[in-house]
CSV table of C-alpha atoms and ligand atoms in Angstrom, one decimal:
chain,number,residue,atom,x,y,z
A,14,MET,CA,46.2,-16.7,11.7
A,15,GLU,CA,43.4,-18.6,13.4
A,16,LEU,CA,41.7,-21.3,11.3
A,17,PRO,CA,38.3,-22.9,11.9
A,18,PHE,CA,38.9,-26.4,13.3
A,19,GLN,CA,37.5,-28.0,10.1
A,20,ILE,CA,40.1,-26.1,7.9
A,21,ALA,CA,42.9,-27.0,10.3
A,22,GLU,CA,41.9,-30.7,10.1
A,23,ILE,CA,41.7,-30.6,6.3
A,24,LEU,CA,45.2,-29.3,6.1
A,25,GLU,CA,46.5,-31.9,8.6
A,26,ARG,CA,44.8,-34.7,6.8
A,27,LEU,CA,46.4,-33.7,3.5
A,28,GLU,CA,49.8,-33.3,5.1
A,29,GLY,CA,49.4,-36.6,7.0
A,30,ALA,CA,49.0,-38.3,3.6
A,31,GLY,CA,52.3,-36.8,2.4
A,32,PHE,CA,51.1,-33.7,0.5
A,33,SER,CA,51.6,-30.0,1.2
A,34,ALA,CA,48.5,-27.9,1.8
A,35,PHE,CA,47.7,-24.2,2.5
A,36,VAL,CA,44.9,-21.8,2.8
A,37,VAL,CA,45.3,-19.2,0.1
A,38,GLY,CA,44.0,-16.0,-1.5
A,39,GLY,CA,41.1,-13.9,-0.1
A,40,CYS,CA,41.1,-15.6,3.3
A,41,VAL,CA,44.7,-14.9,4.0
A,42,ARG,CA,44.4,-11.3,2.7
A,43,ASP,CA,41.3,-10.7,4.9
A,44,ALA,CA,43.0,-12.2,8.0
A,45,LEU,CA,46.1,-10.1,7.5
A,46,MET,CA,43.8,-7.1,7.4
A,47,GLY,CA,42.3,-8.1,10.7
A,48,GLU,CA,39.0,-9.2,9.2
A,49,THR,CA,37.2,-12.6,9.6
A,50,PRO,CA,37.4,-14.4,6.2
A,51,HIS,CA,34.0,-15.3,4.7
A,52,ASP,CA,35.4,-18.6,3.4
A,53,TYR,CA,38.6,-20.5,3.1
A,54,ASP,CA,40.2,-21.7,-0.1
A,55,VAL,CA,42.6,-24.6,0.2
A,56,THR,CA,45.4,-25.3,-2.2
A,57,SER,CA,47.4,-28.5,-2.1
A,58,SER,CA,49.9,-30.6,-4.0
A,59,ALA,CA,47.4,-33.5,-4.0
A,60,LEU,CA,45.6,-34.2,-7.3
A,61,PRO,CA,41.8,-34.2,-7.3
A,62,LYS,CA,41.7,-38.1,-7.3
A,63,GLU,CA,44.1,-38.1,-4.3
A,64,VAL,CA,41.9,-35.6,-2.4
A,65,GLU,CA,38.9,-37.9,-3.1
A,66,ARG,CA,40.8,-40.8,-1.7
A,67,ILE,CA,42.0,-39.0,1.4
A,68,PHE,CA,38.5,-37.7,2.2
A,69,GLY,CA,36.9,-41.1,1.4
A,70,GLY,CA,34.2,-40.9,4.0
A,71,PHE,CA,33.1,-37.4,3.0
A,72,ARG,CA,31.3,-35.9,0.0
A,73,VAL,CA,33.6,-34.6,-2.6
A,74,ILE,CA,32.1,-32.8,-5.6
A,75,GLU,CA,34.1,-32.4,-8.8
A,76,THR,CA,33.3,-28.7,-9.3
A,77,GLY,CA,36.1,-27.8,-11.7
A,78,ILE,CA,38.0,-31.0,-12.2
A,79,LYS,CA,39.8,-29.7,-15.4
A,80,HIS,CA,41.4,-26.9,-13.3
A,81,GLY,CA,42.0,-29.2,-10.4
A,82,THR,CA,39.2,-28.0,-8.1
A,83,VAL,CA,37.0,-30.1,-6.0
A,84,THR,CA,34.5,-29.1,-3.3
A,85,LEU,CA,34.7,-31.0,0.0
A,86,LEU,CA,31.8,-31.1,2.4
A,87,TYR,CA,33.5,-31.6,5.7
A,88,LYS,CA,31.9,-31.5,9.1
A,89,GLY,CA,29.3,-28.9,8.2
A,90,ILE,CA,31.4,-26.6,5.9
A,91,SER,CA,32.0,-26.7,2.2
A,92,THR,CA,35.5,-25.9,1.0
A,93,GLU,CA,37.2,-25.7,-2.4
A,94,ILE,CA,40.4,-27.6,-2.6
A,95,THR,CA,42.5,-26.8,-5.7
A,96,THR,CA,45.7,-28.6,-6.8
A,97,PHE,CA,48.8,-26.4,-7.2
A,98,ARG,CA,48.8,-25.5,-10.8
A,99,VAL,CA,50.4,-23.3,-13.4
A,100,ASP,CA,48.4,-21.9,-16.3
A,101,GLY,CA,49.5,-22.5,-19.8
A,102,GLU,CA,49.4,-19.8,-22.6
A,103,TYR,CA,46.3,-17.7,-22.9
A,104,SER,CA,45.3,-17.1,-26.5
A,105,ASP,CA,41.8,-15.8,-26.0
A,106,GLY,CA,42.3,-13.2,-23.3
A,107,ARG,CA,40.0,-15.3,-21.0
A,108,HIS,CA,41.1,-18.8,-20.3
A,109,PRO,CA,44.4,-20.7,-20.3
A,110,ASN,CA,44.8,-23.1,-23.2
A,111,SER,CA,46.0,-25.7,-20.7
A,112,VAL,CA,46.8,-26.1,-17.0
A,113,THR,CA,49.6,-28.1,-15.6
A,114,PHE,CA,49.6,-29.4,-12.0
A,115,SER,CA,52.6,-28.7,-9.8
A,116,ARG,CA,53.9,-29.9,-6.5
A,117,ASP,CA,55.3,-26.5,-5.6
A,118,ILE,CA,53.2,-23.8,-3.9
A,119,ARG,CA,55.2,-21.0,-5.5
A,120,ASP,CA,54.1,-22.0,-8.9
A,121,ASP,CA,50.6,-21.8,-7.8
A,122,LEU,CA,51.0,-18.4,-6.2
A,123,SER,CA,52.7,-17.0,-9.4
A,124,ARG,CA,49.5,-17.6,-11.5
A,125,ARG,CA,47.4,-15.5,-9.2
A,126,ASP,CA,46.3,-12.0,-10.0
A,127,PHE,CA,47.6,-9.6,-7.4
A,128,THR,CA,50.3,-9.7,-4.7
A,129,ILE,CA,47.6,-9.3,-2.0
A,130,ASN,CA,45.9,-12.4,-3.3
A,131,GLY,CA,49.1,-14.4,-3.8
A,132,ILE,CA,49.8,-15.3,-0.2
A,133,ALA,CA,49.5,-18.8,1.3
A,134,PHE,CA,49.4,-19.9,4.9
A,135,ASN,CA,49.8,-23.0,6.9
A,136,PRO,CA,50.1,-23.3,10.7
A,137,LYS,CA,53.4,-25.1,10.4
A,138,THR,CA,55.2,-23.0,7.8
A,139,GLY,CA,53.4,-19.7,8.5
A,140,LEU,CA,53.0,-17.4,5.5
A,141,VAL,CA,54.4,-18.1,2.1
A,142,ASP,CA,54.6,-14.7,0.4
A,143,PRO,CA,57.0,-14.6,-2.5
A,144,PHE,CA,55.7,-11.4,-4.1
A,145,GLY,CA,55.5,-9.1,-1.1
A,146,GLY,CA,51.8,-9.3,-0.7
A,147,GLU,CA,51.9,-8.6,3.1
A,148,ALA,CA,53.8,-5.4,2.5
A,149,ASP,CA,51.3,-4.4,-0.2
A,150,ILE,CA,48.4,-5.0,2.2
A,151,ARG,CA,50.2,-2.8,4.7
A,152,ALA,CA,50.8,-0.1,2.1
A,153,ARG,CA,47.2,-0.6,0.8
A,154,VAL,CA,48.3,-1.2,-2.8
A,155,ILE,CA,46.9,-3.4,-5.6
A,156,ARG,CA,49.8,-4.6,-7.7
A,157,CYS,CA,49.9,-7.4,-10.3
A,158,ILE,CA,52.1,-10.4,-9.8
A,159,GLY,CA,54.6,-10.3,-12.6
A,160,SER,CA,54.3,-8.0,-15.6
A,161,PRO,CA,50.9,-6.2,-15.5
A,162,GLY,CA,50.6,-5.9,-19.3
A,163,LEU,CA,51.1,-9.7,-19.6
A,164,ARG,CA,48.7,-10.5,-16.7
A,165,PHE,CA,45.9,-8.4,-18.1
A,166,SER,CA,46.4,-9.7,-21.6
A,167,GLU,CA,46.0,-13.3,-20.3
A,168,ASP,CA,42.7,-12.5,-18.6
A,169,ALA,CA,41.1,-9.1,-19.1
A,170,LEU,CA,38.7,-9.7,-16.3
A,171,ARG,CA,41.6,-8.9,-13.9
A,172,ILE,CA,41.3,-5.3,-15.0
A,173,LEU,CA,37.9,-5.2,-13.4
A,174,ARG,CA,39.1,-7.2,-10.4
A,175,ALA,CA,41.7,-4.6,-9.8
A,176,VAL,CA,38.9,-2.0,-9.9
A,177,ARG,CA,36.7,-4.1,-7.6
A,178,PHE,CA,39.5,-4.7,-5.0
A,179,SER,CA,40.5,-1.0,-5.1
A,180,SER,CA,36.9,-0.1,-4.4
A,181,ALA,CA,36.1,-2.8,-1.8
A,182,LEU,CA,39.3,-2.6,0.1
A,183,GLY,CA,40.0,1.1,-0.3
A,184,PHE,CA,43.5,0.3,-1.7
A,185,ARG,CA,45.1,2.4,-4.5
A,186,VAL,CA,46.3,0.8,-7.7
A,187,GLU,CA,50.0,0.8,-8.2
A,188,GLU,CA,51.1,3.0,-11.2
A,189,GLU,CA,52.4,0.4,-13.6
A,190,THR,CA,49.4,-1.8,-12.9
A,191,ALA,CA,47.0,1.2,-13.5
A,192,LEU,CA,48.7,2.1,-16.8
A,193,ALA,CA,48.4,-1.5,-18.0
A,194,MET,CA,44.7,-1.6,-17.1
A,195,LEU,CA,44.1,1.4,-19.3
A,196,SER,CA,46.1,0.2,-22.2
A,197,ARG,CA,44.4,-3.3,-22.1
A,198,LYS,CA,40.9,-2.1,-21.5
A,199,SER,CA,39.6,-2.9,-25.0
A,200,ASP,CA,40.2,-6.6,-24.2
A,201,LEU,CA,37.3,-6.4,-21.8
A,202,HIS,CA,35.1,-7.2,-24.8
A,203,LYS,CA,36.5,-10.7,-24.8
A,204,VAL,CA,35.2,-11.4,-21.3
A,205,SER,CA,31.8,-12.9,-20.7
A,206,ALA,CA,29.0,-10.6,-19.7
A,207,GLU,CA,28.3,-12.7,-16.6
A,208,ARG,CA,31.9,-12.3,-15.2
A,209,ILE,CA,31.9,-8.6,-16.0
A,210,PHE,CA,28.6,-8.0,-14.3
A,211,SER,CA,29.5,-9.9,-11.2
A,212,GLU,CA,32.7,-7.8,-10.7
A,213,LEU,CA,30.9,-4.6,-11.6
A,214,LYS,CA,28.3,-5.2,-8.9
A,215,ARG,CA,31.0,-5.8,-6.3
A,216,ALA,CA,33.0,-2.8,-7.4
A,217,LEU,CA,29.9,-0.6,-7.2
A,218,CYS,CA,29.2,-1.8,-3.6
A,219,GLY,CA,32.7,-1.0,-2.4
A,220,LYS,CA,33.3,1.8,0.1
A,221,ASP,CA,35.7,3.6,-2.3
A,222,ILE,CA,33.6,3.5,-5.5
A,223,GLY,CA,33.5,7.3,-5.8
A,224,ARG,CA,37.3,7.6,-5.9
A,225,VAL,CA,37.7,4.6,-8.1
A,226,MET,CA,35.1,5.8,-10.7
A,227,LEU,CA,37.0,9.1,-10.9
A,228,GLU,CA,40.3,7.4,-11.2
A,229,PHE,CA,39.2,5.0,-14.0
A,230,PRO,CA,36.5,6.7,-16.0
A,231,LYS,CA,37.6,5.1,-19.2
A,232,ILE,CA,37.3,1.6,-17.8
A,233,PHE,CA,33.7,2.2,-16.7
A,234,ALA,CA,33.0,3.8,-20.1
A,235,GLU,CA,34.5,0.8,-21.8
A,236,ILE,CA,31.9,-1.6,-20.3
A,237,LEU,CA,29.1,1.0,-20.4
A,238,PRO,CA,29.7,3.3,-23.4
A,239,PRO,CA,27.0,6.0,-22.5
A,240,LEU,CA,29.2,6.8,-19.5
A,241,GLY,CA,31.8,7.9,-21.9
A,242,GLU,CA,29.4,10.8,-23.0
A,243,GLN,CA,29.3,12.0,-19.4
A,244,ILE,CA,33.1,12.5,-19.0
A,245,GLY,CA,33.7,16.2,-19.1
A,246,TYR,CA,30.0,17.0,-19.9
A,247,GLY,CA,29.1,20.4,-18.4
A,248,GLN,CA,25.6,20.4,-17.2
A,249,GLY,CA,24.8,24.1,-17.5
A,250,SER,CA,22.5,24.0,-14.5
A,251,LYS,CA,22.6,25.9,-11.3
A,252,TYR,CA,21.6,22.7,-9.4
A,253,HIS,CA,24.9,21.1,-10.4
A,254,ASP,CA,28.5,21.9,-9.3
A,255,SER,CA,30.3,19.2,-11.3
A,256,VAL,CA,30.4,17.7,-14.7
A,257,LEU,CA,28.0,14.9,-15.4
A,258,TYR,CA,30.4,11.9,-14.9
A,259,GLU,CA,31.6,13.2,-11.6
A,260,HIS,CA,28.0,13.8,-10.5
A,261,THR,CA,27.2,10.1,-11.4
A,262,ALA,CA,30.3,8.9,-9.4
A,263,ARG,CA,29.3,11.0,-6.4
A,264,ALA,CA,25.6,9.8,-6.6
A,265,VAL,CA,26.7,6.1,-6.8
A,266,ALA,CA,28.9,6.6,-3.8
A,267,ALA,CA,26.2,8.3,-1.8
A,268,ALA,CA,23.6,5.5,-2.4
A,269,PRO,CA,23.2,2.6,0.1
A,270,ALA,CA,25.8,-0.1,-0.7
A,271,GLU,CA,23.5,-2.6,-2.4
A,272,PRO,CA,23.5,-3.6,-6.0
A,273,ALA,CA,20.1,-2.3,-7.1
A,274,LEU,CA,20.6,1.2,-5.8
A,275,ARG,CA,24.2,1.5,-6.8
A,276,LEU,CA,23.4,0.3,-10.3
A,277,ALA,CA,20.4,2.7,-10.5
A,278,MET,CA,22.6,5.6,-9.7
A,279,LEU,CA,25.2,4.5,-12.2
A,280,PHE,CA,22.4,4.6,-14.9
A,281,HIS,CA,20.2,7.4,-13.6
A,282,ASP,CA,21.4,10.3,-15.8
A,283,MET,CA,22.6,8.3,-18.8
A,284,GLY,CA,19.8,9.7,-20.9
A,285,LYS,CA,20.7,13.4,-20.1
A,286,PRO,CA,22.9,14.1,-23.2
A,287,LEU,CA,20.0,12.9,-25.3
A,288,CYS,CA,17.4,15.2,-23.7
A,289,ARG,CA,19.2,18.5,-23.4
A,290,SER,CA,17.4,21.8,-24.2
A,291,VAL,CA,18.4,25.3,-23.3
A,292,GLY,CA,15.9,27.7,-21.7
A,293,GLU,CA,15.6,31.4,-22.4
A,294,ASP,CA,17.6,32.1,-19.2
A,295,GLY,CA,20.4,30.0,-20.6
A,296,GLU,CA,19.8,27.2,-18.1
A,297,CYS,CA,20.0,23.7,-19.5
A,298,HIS,CA,17.0,21.3,-19.0
A,299,TYR,CA,16.8,17.6,-19.5
A,300,HIS,CA,13.1,16.9,-19.8
A,301,GLY,CA,12.3,13.2,-20.1
A,302,HIS,CA,15.9,12.1,-19.2
A,303,ALA,CA,14.7,9.7,-16.4
A,304,GLU,CA,12.7,7.7,-18.9
A,305,ARG,CA,15.5,7.7,-21.5
A,306,SER,CA,18.0,6.7,-18.8
A,307,ALA,CA,15.7,3.8,-17.8
A,308,GLU,CA,15.5,2.6,-21.5
A,309,LEU,CA,19.3,2.7,-21.7
A,310,ALA,CA,19.6,0.9,-18.4
A,311,ASP,CA,17.2,-1.8,-19.6
A,312,GLY,CA,19.3,-2.4,-22.7
A,313,LEU,CA,22.6,-2.4,-20.9
A,314,LEU,CA,21.4,-4.7,-18.1
A,315,ARG,CA,20.1,-7.2,-20.7
A,316,MET,CA,23.5,-7.1,-22.4
A,317,LEU,CA,25.2,-7.7,-19.0
A,318,LYS,CA,22.8,-10.7,-18.5
A,319,CYS,CA,21.4,-9.2,-15.4
A,320,ASP,CA,18.5,-11.3,-13.9
A,321,ASN,CA,15.0,-10.0,-14.6
A,322,ALA,CA,14.1,-9.2,-11.0
A,323,LEU,CA,17.1,-7.0,-10.5
A,324,ARG,CA,16.8,-5.4,-13.9
A,325,GLY,CA,13.1,-4.5,-13.2
A,326,ARG,CA,14.0,-3.0,-9.9
A,327,VAL,CA,16.9,-0.9,-11.2
A,328,CYS,CA,14.9,0.4,-14.2
A,329,ASN,CA,12.0,1.4,-12.0
A,330,ILE,CA,14.3,3.3,-9.7
A,331,VAL,CA,15.9,5.0,-12.7
A,332,LYS,CA,12.6,5.9,-14.4
A,333,TYR,CA,11.2,7.5,-11.2
A,334,HIS,CA,14.3,8.9,-9.6
A,335,ASP,CA,13.3,12.5,-10.1
A,336,ILE,CA,9.6,12.4,-9.0
A,337,PRO,CA,8.8,15.3,-6.7
A,338,VAL,CA,9.5,15.0,-3.0
A,339,ASP,CA,6.3,15.7,-1.2
A,340,THR,CA,5.4,14.8,2.4
A,341,SER,CA,1.7,15.0,2.1
A,342,ARG,CA,-0.1,11.8,3.1
A,343,ARG,CA,-2.2,11.9,-0.1
A,344,TYR,CA,0.9,12.0,-2.3
A,345,ILE,CA,2.7,9.3,-0.4
A,346,ARG,CA,-0.4,7.0,-0.5
A,347,ARG,CA,-0.6,7.4,-4.2
A,348,GLN,CA,3.1,6.5,-4.6
A,349,LEU,CA,2.7,3.6,-2.3
A,350,SER,CA,-0.1,2.2,-4.4
A,351,LYS,CA,2.0,2.6,-7.5
A,352,HIS,CA,5.4,1.3,-6.3
A,353,GLY,CA,4.7,-0.5,-3.0
A,354,LEU,CA,6.6,0.4,0.1
A,355,ASP,CA,9.9,-1.2,-1.0
A,356,GLY,CA,9.7,0.5,-4.4
A,357,PHE,CA,8.9,3.9,-2.9
A,358,ARG,CA,11.8,3.5,-0.4
A,359,ASP,CA,14.2,2.7,-3.3
A,360,ILE,CA,13.1,5.8,-5.3
A,361,MET,CA,13.4,8.1,-2.3
A,362,ASN,CA,16.9,6.6,-1.5
A,363,ALA,CA,17.9,7.3,-5.1
A,364,HIS,CA,16.5,10.9,-4.7
A,365,ILE,CA,18.7,11.4,-1.6
A,366,ALA,CA,21.8,10.0,-3.3
A,367,ASP,CA,21.2,12.2,-6.3
A,368,ASP,CA,20.8,15.3,-4.2
A,369,CYS,CA,23.9,14.5,-2.2
A,370,ALA,CA,25.8,14.8,-5.5
A,371,LYS,CA,24.3,18.2,-6.4
A,372,ALA,CA,25.1,21.8,-5.4
A,373,GLU,CA,25.1,22.6,-1.7
A,374,PHE,CA,21.8,24.5,-1.8
A,375,VAL,CA,19.8,21.5,-2.9
A,376,ARG,CA,20.7,19.6,0.3
A,377,PRO,CA,17.8,20.7,2.5
A,378,ARG,CA,15.6,18.5,0.3
A,379,ILE,CA,17.3,15.5,1.6
A,380,GLU,CA,15.7,15.8,5.0
A,381,GLU,CA,12.3,16.0,3.3
A,382,ALA,CA,13.0,12.8,1.3
A,383,ARG,CA,14.0,11.1,4.6
A,384,ARG,CA,10.8,12.2,6.2
A,385,SER,CA,8.7,10.9,3.3
A,386,ILE,CA,10.3,7.5,3.8
A,387,ALA,CA,9.4,7.5,7.5
A,388,LEU,CA,5.9,8.6,6.7
A,389,ALA,CA,5.5,5.9,4.0
A,390,GLU,CA,6.6,3.3,6.6
A,391,GLU,CA,4.1,4.6,9.1
A,392,ILE,CA,1.2,4.7,6.5
A,393,ALA,CA,2.1,1.2,5.2
A,394,GLU,CA,2.1,-0.2,8.7
A,395,ALA,CA,-1.2,1.3,9.7
A,396,GLN,CA,-3.0,0.5,6.5
A,397,PRO,CA,-1.1,-2.0,4.4
A,398,CYS,CA,-3.3,-2.1,1.3
A,399,PHE,CA,-2.0,-0.5,-1.9
A,400,THR,CA,-2.6,-3.1,-4.6
A,401,LEU,CA,-5.5,-5.2,-5.8
A,402,LYS,CA,-3.8,-8.2,-4.3
A,403,GLU,CA,-4.0,-6.7,-0.9
A,404,LEU,CA,-7.6,-5.6,-1.2
A,405,ALA,CA,-9.9,-7.5,1.2
A,406,VAL,CA,-12.3,-8.4,-1.6
A,407,SER,CA,-11.5,-10.0,-4.9
A,408,GLY,CA,-13.5,-10.4,-8.1
A,409,ARG,CA,-14.9,-13.7,-6.8
A,410,ASP,CA,-16.4,-12.0,-3.7
A,411,LEU,CA,-18.1,-9.4,-5.9
A,412,LYS,CA,-19.6,-11.9,-8.3
A,413,GLY,CA,-23.2,-11.7,-7.0
A,414,ILE,CA,-23.1,-7.9,-6.8
A,415,VAL,CA,-21.2,-6.7,-9.9
A,416,PRO,CA,-21.8,-8.1,-13.5
A,417,PRO,CA,-18.6,-9.5,-15.1
A,418,SER,CA,-16.0,-7.4,-16.9
A,419,PRO,CA,-15.4,-4.7,-17.9
A,420,LEU,CA,-17.4,-3.4,-15.0
A,421,MET,CA,-15.8,-5.7,-12.5
A,422,GLY,CA,-12.4,-4.3,-13.1
A,423,ASP,CA,-13.7,-0.7,-12.8
A,424,VAL,CA,-15.4,-1.4,-9.5
A,425,LEU,CA,-12.3,-3.1,-8.1
A,426,ALA,CA,-10.1,-0.2,-9.1
A,427,ALA,CA,-12.6,2.3,-7.6
A,428,LEU,CA,-12.6,0.3,-4.3
A,429,LEU,CA,-8.8,0.2,-4.2
A,430,ALA,CA,-8.7,4.0,-4.8
A,431,GLU,CA,-11.0,4.5,-1.9
A,432,VAL,CA,-9.0,2.3,0.4
A,433,VAL,CA,-5.7,4.0,-0.7
A,434,GLU,CA,-7.3,7.4,-0.1
A,435,GLU,CA,-8.5,6.1,3.3
A,436,LYS,CA,-12.1,6.8,2.4
A,437,THR,CA,-13.2,3.2,2.9
A,438,ALA,CA,-11.7,0.7,5.4
A,439,ASN,CA,-10.0,-2.4,3.8
A,440,GLU,CA,-12.6,-4.8,5.3
A,441,LYS,CA,-14.7,-7.3,3.4
A,442,ASN,CA,-18.1,-6.2,4.6
A,443,ALA,CA,-17.4,-2.5,4.2
A,444,LEU,CA,-16.1,-3.1,0.7
A,445,LEU,CA,-19.1,-5.3,-0.3
A,446,ASP,CA,-21.4,-2.5,0.9
A,447,ARG,CA,-19.5,0.1,-1.1
A,448,ALA,CA,-19.6,-2.2,-4.2
A,449,ARG,CA,-23.4,-2.4,-3.8
A,450,GLU,CA,-23.6,1.4,-3.5
A,451,ILE,CA,-21.4,1.9,-6.5
A,452,ILE,CA,-23.6,-0.4,-8.6
A,453,ASN,CA,-26.8,1.2,-7.4
A,454,GLU,CA,-25.4,4.6,-8.2
A,455,LYS,CA,-24.5,3.4,-11.7
A,456,ASN,CA,-27.9,1.9,-12.3
A,457,LYS,CA,-29.6,5.1,-11.2
A,458,ILE,CA,-27.5,7.1,-13.6
A,459,ASP,CA,-28.1,4.6,-16.5
A,460,LYS,CA,-31.8,4.8,-15.8
A,461,SER,CA,-32.0,8.5,-15.8
A,462,ASN,CA,-29.9,8.6,-19.0
A,463,ALA,CA,-32.3,6.2,-20.6
A,464,GLU,CA,-35.3,8.3,-19.6
A,465,SER,CA,-33.9,11.5,-20.9
A,466,LEU,CA,-33.3,10.0,-24.3
B,507,LIG,P1,36.6,-12.6,-2.4
B,507,LIG,O1,36.3,-14.1,-2.1
B,507,LIG,O2,36.5,-11.8,-1.2
B,507,LIG,O3,36.0,-12.1,-3.6
B,507,LIG,P2,39.1,-13.6,-3.3
B,507,LIG,O4,40.5,-13.0,-3.4
B,507,LIG,O5,38.9,-14.9,-2.6
B,507,LIG,O6,38.1,-12.5,-2.7
B,507,LIG,P3,38.0,-15.0,-5.5
B,507,LIG,O7,37.4,-14.5,-6.8
B,507,LIG,O8,37.2,-15.8,-4.6
B,507,LIG,O9,38.6,-13.7,-4.8
B,507,LIG,O10,39.3,-15.8,-6.0
B,507,LIG,C1,40.1,-16.6,-5.1
B,507,LIG,C2,41.6,-16.4,-5.5
B,507,LIG,O11,41.8,-16.9,-6.8
B,507,LIG,C3,42.1,-15.0,-5.5
B,507,LIG,O12,42.5,-14.5,-4.3
B,507,LIG,C4,43.2,-15.1,-6.5
B,507,LIG,O13,44.4,-15.6,-5.8
B,507,LIG,C5,42.8,-16.1,-7.5
B,507,LIG,N1,42.1,-15.6,-8.7
B,507,LIG,C6,40.7,-15.5,-8.8
B,507,LIG,N2,40.4,-15.0,-10.0
B,507,LIG,C7,41.6,-14.8,-10.7
B,507,LIG,C8,41.9,-14.4,-12.0
B,507,LIG,N3,41.0,-14.0,-12.9
B,507,LIG,N4,43.3,-14.4,-12.3
B,507,LIG,C9,44.2,-14.8,-11.4
B,507,LIG,N5,43.9,-15.2,-10.2
B,507,LIG,C10,42.6,-15.2,-9.8
B,508,LIG,MG1,37.1,-16.1,-2.4
């Protein structure tokens, strides 16, 4: 395993001072899979104070001193160095009551969650792999270190970590581990919303999320109860060839792998069971479900402590995910003025993902949605004004022409509508002229109204 020179030097310095030191966890796993690690975690027998002493000339931040973790800024990179430790009892299903530092790497590896994450490496000793992690990487298996039931009862977040790694790496979950995840799932309520949401987002963006959602429906329903209603829910609609939960899983997997779109697809049909009606032909309809789904999404994302920007973006996608697909310029310009280019692209991408998860005959619509994205990009490039902010005149420019509100707001809205419809150019002089015309028109009408009274 090749190490960046800084990491190799950090290990050498620690060893030079008489300690043992390894890279560990995700970076070893990724390297064994032939991928370049995104960061390197170092674990060492040195205590935090000893690390501070050894790296005297460098900045050392006490990031998690209670758990033996410091962050070292060394020759342009930042690395976490954690002292070998064993965790004491867990009584709350989240944190160990105490941690004890150790001088033995094996102790440290045994507290880690999965065999694939319990491998250490050092250029002199090579791999330290007491739990068969390398073999499990080769067999593409997620397996707990030690007794799965015990490991999940210590920290229920590990249930979601197993889901996340299975989705992100495309590994299956070993049977005993999978059974323990299910029997311990109610402990997820003990875990903080922030930790859950962070793992959920990463699970959703994994390449195997479709399979993983179908394998662990009850775990997804545990964190998002309305998903439970979707399991086994027949949709009674010719557009659909699967039950609602499976449709959701397929739609999530079909969306671009970024949190906003994947979350939007997770929520997009949550309101359906609340909106069902049956037509005369026996077909089920779900009028208003997009709006109901957006309301549910809003509440659940607040519960998960999602930041406002992401929550707003997701809810907007959910609310408008089933607007018509129409490739007329007029329609697209209207949508652009309502949602902006990014917002419209999101909505069409959700539409595409949704259609990918429906019956075969719906698929031709996908091409049309793609075309409408391309058209929207073209329109936005040629004429990038869709909101008042982008209009070439502001209220201040119109002061001498238009009396103050409420008329000012009306005139600005009228000018924007004309620009969006490509009737007037988005240029200051052209818009000032149009404002004068609008006011003249209005005065004429007012005058004739007054005369006719
Ligand atoms: P990535 O950085 O790609 O998410 P990672 O394996 O490095 O993957 P981290 O969350 O960064 O994951 O954790 C680093 C290591 O710490 C893991 O590889 C694992 O050994 C250990 N670890 C992290 N969280 C837990 C946990 N909840 N229980 C036990 N061990 C854990
Ligand atoms: Mg990591």
